Amino acid sequence: MAVCFQSQLKPTTFFPSSTNTSPKTSSVLSFQFRCNFSLPTLAVTEPEPVLLSVESFAPATIANLGPGFDFMGCAVEGLGDYVSVTVDPSVHPGQISISDISGALPSVSKLSKNPLWNCAGISALAVMKMLNIRSVGLSLSLRKGLPLGSGLGSSAASAAAAAVAVNELFGSKLSAEELVLAGLESESKVSGYHADNIAPAIMGGFVLIRSYDPLELMRLRLPEKTNLHFVLVSPEFEAPTKKMRAALPAEIGMSHHVWNCSQAGALVASILEGDLVGMGKAMSNDKIVEPTRVPLIPGMESVKKAAIEAGAFGCTISGAGPTAVAVTDSEERGKEIGERMVEAFFKEGNLKAVAMVKALDRVGARAVAKVPR
Amino acid sequence: MAVCFQSQLKPTTFFPSSTNTSPKTSSVLSFQFRCNFSLPTLAVTEPEPVLLSVESFAPATIANLGPGFDFMGCAVEGLGDYVSVTVDPSVHPGQISISDISGALPSVSKLSKNPLWNCAGISALAVMKMLNIRSVGLSLSLRKGLPLGSGLGSSAASAAAAAVAVNELFGSKLSAEELVLAGLESESKVSGYHADNIAPAIMGGFVLIRSYDPLELMRLRLPEKTNLHFVLVSPEFEAPTKKMRAALPAEIGMSHHVWNCSQAGALVASILEGDLVGMGKAMSNDKIVEPTRVPLIPGMESVKKAAIEAGAFGCTISGAGPTAVAVTDSEERGKEIGERMVEAFFKEGNLKAVAMVKALDRVGARAVAKVPR
């Protein structure tokens, strides 16, 4: 069933506090900032923390899905970021400190420990602001499982995990869509005010963003028994979101508009019916965005062709790329498809790539460990 | 469940036979033409008629539904056209003769009895061509229940009824989507190669046109118990399809494209979930086509406003207009909404209008009477 979330909250611009230079008191190098966003404060009375510490996980996400450009996304199982938040008396009340950032991938070193320049930090602070937290300071550690700039919603995963962790710490006062609003504060800093990664990262499954003002999200439920597998192939190539966005056409001809709209409708219907062939076909059928971005990712055209020839139901670019995503109905077939796609990236794009076969994450961001007070 | 019909048939252009001046032999003034389209002939051996005569009905249809512009439509119960086809030895084999056109509305007199210039005739001939009918001549009579140029799929209803009647007469050899192809021969003459009226007129319910080459149609099943009612308000005003189409923008900005795509997705999801509030909202949310057409129909902006104020879940233009369509969940409420809309057409547009409250037709074109041989 499609469930519609609606909020009357109006998204607002992020305004960092002018008091963001307060000295840190933790033993670990970090930055602390008062949460002073212009987000609405939803808690009338400041809630107490119900736990000492929460560790949360948020999944990778695939935005766009072809014709769902800028309004659809879904979450991917077994791949994502972890965030721990802990009540820390050494952190100034109402502030947050990023104590640690870890992860196997070298790109992790690029991440700032300044909470105002870190996706997890911005999102955590936004939740603190919405909860009206003024009496408790938190320390946060981030463990990246996702590479940066891969088109798999790396920033959204960090933001989603942080939002859920802080919310859980204070007794889960905020709804999923309020957490999406908090995560959007972070996303707007990184790639623009788009919820097609952050919404599925928090809510799981497939999500359609129906409007931003007010924020309205539709969960599109894939039938339980559908054997959906995504083949995700990430090449060693940087496809900056800004560059990929600059490639988009400013104006679209009516016939292409009608075509993409019809494919978006077919995509939604296929998801709700669990029709993987229809879903793959719709994902493959974007005539507006994908054609402008494919030439910017070496080998992508051949990768898509290789995926289809190997039996994938469809293939497109995940988010702004460079990861390619194909759809199939078995893990084994997915592995074969992935091998052909990796070969094509190497042969036609001269790029090394890694393939993964992943199922849909239906849960979204969640606490994975809790330490009582 | 969404059912997908797919054909490998390539739509082709309509080419009338050069032998279309053969003398009529019927006692009723009519024209006869050999069926000689370039449509594919699907029957290897020519089928025999299994009946002497068939009367069929095809429903009115609402195309576009707001953001479903040019690729979505649905059928409306209790409103439509009737066609009778009869094996007639006085008609030259392989030809068709329109014996009679009737209907309460004065616009019926505008219709041609030349089968090549009549929607029912073109469609009937297309089915004869596809069935390879060379040995039997048919006479056809058309009873119009729909006004012309109202935005309720008048031409499609005639074409759909004729296609189904001829197909039934020869043992129902053709599938629904093959009949849509036949009907498209007619639609392409009247308003362009668009299936958003003819497909639901033949198939009933909601239909999404996924592609034309090959023709792929998705039936979007509204859950059985959904209490959907359309309020159809037709003013005394001519809104020629060509003029309404000329008003469309040639180019669309990316943000509007994304918006309409997301509303199309929301419309599809709402239909499949039986969410009438969501459906109405999506129908009301077209930012591309409706804004260019509303100013061409006097009072339409106020009519929409009146519908929403009276409790309709949404309101837009049906097809290319001038009929306004609103959505509600009870007949009684529908009548009240209709009264407010009629008032608004009169007050703000200085137009007389009539209102009807109609349910969804889930069946589509069908035989209603059969005479055995």
CSV table of C-alpha atoms in Angstrom, one decimal, chain A residues 20 120 165 173 177-178 192 198 221 234 255 273 289 352 356:
chain,number,residue,atom,x,y,z
A,20,ASN,CA,30.0,28.2,16.4
A,120,ALA,CA,25.9,13.6,10.0
A,165,ALA,CA,20.3,8.1,16.3
A,173,LYS,CA,9.6,12.0,19.3
A,177,GLU,CA,9.1,12.7,7.6
A,178,GLU,CA,10.3,15.1,10.3
A,192,GLY,CA,20.6,20.7,-3.3
A,198,ILE,CA,17.4,11.1,2.2
A,221,ARG,CA,5.4,-0.8,-1.3
A,234,SER,CA,30.9,1.5,-9.3
A,255,SER,CA,7.1,14.9,-26.7
A,273,GLU,CA,2.7,-4.6,-8.8
A,289,VAL,CA,18.4,13.0,-18.0
A,352,LYS,CA,38.3,-0.3,-13.0
A,356,MET,CA,27.7,-5.8,-5.9
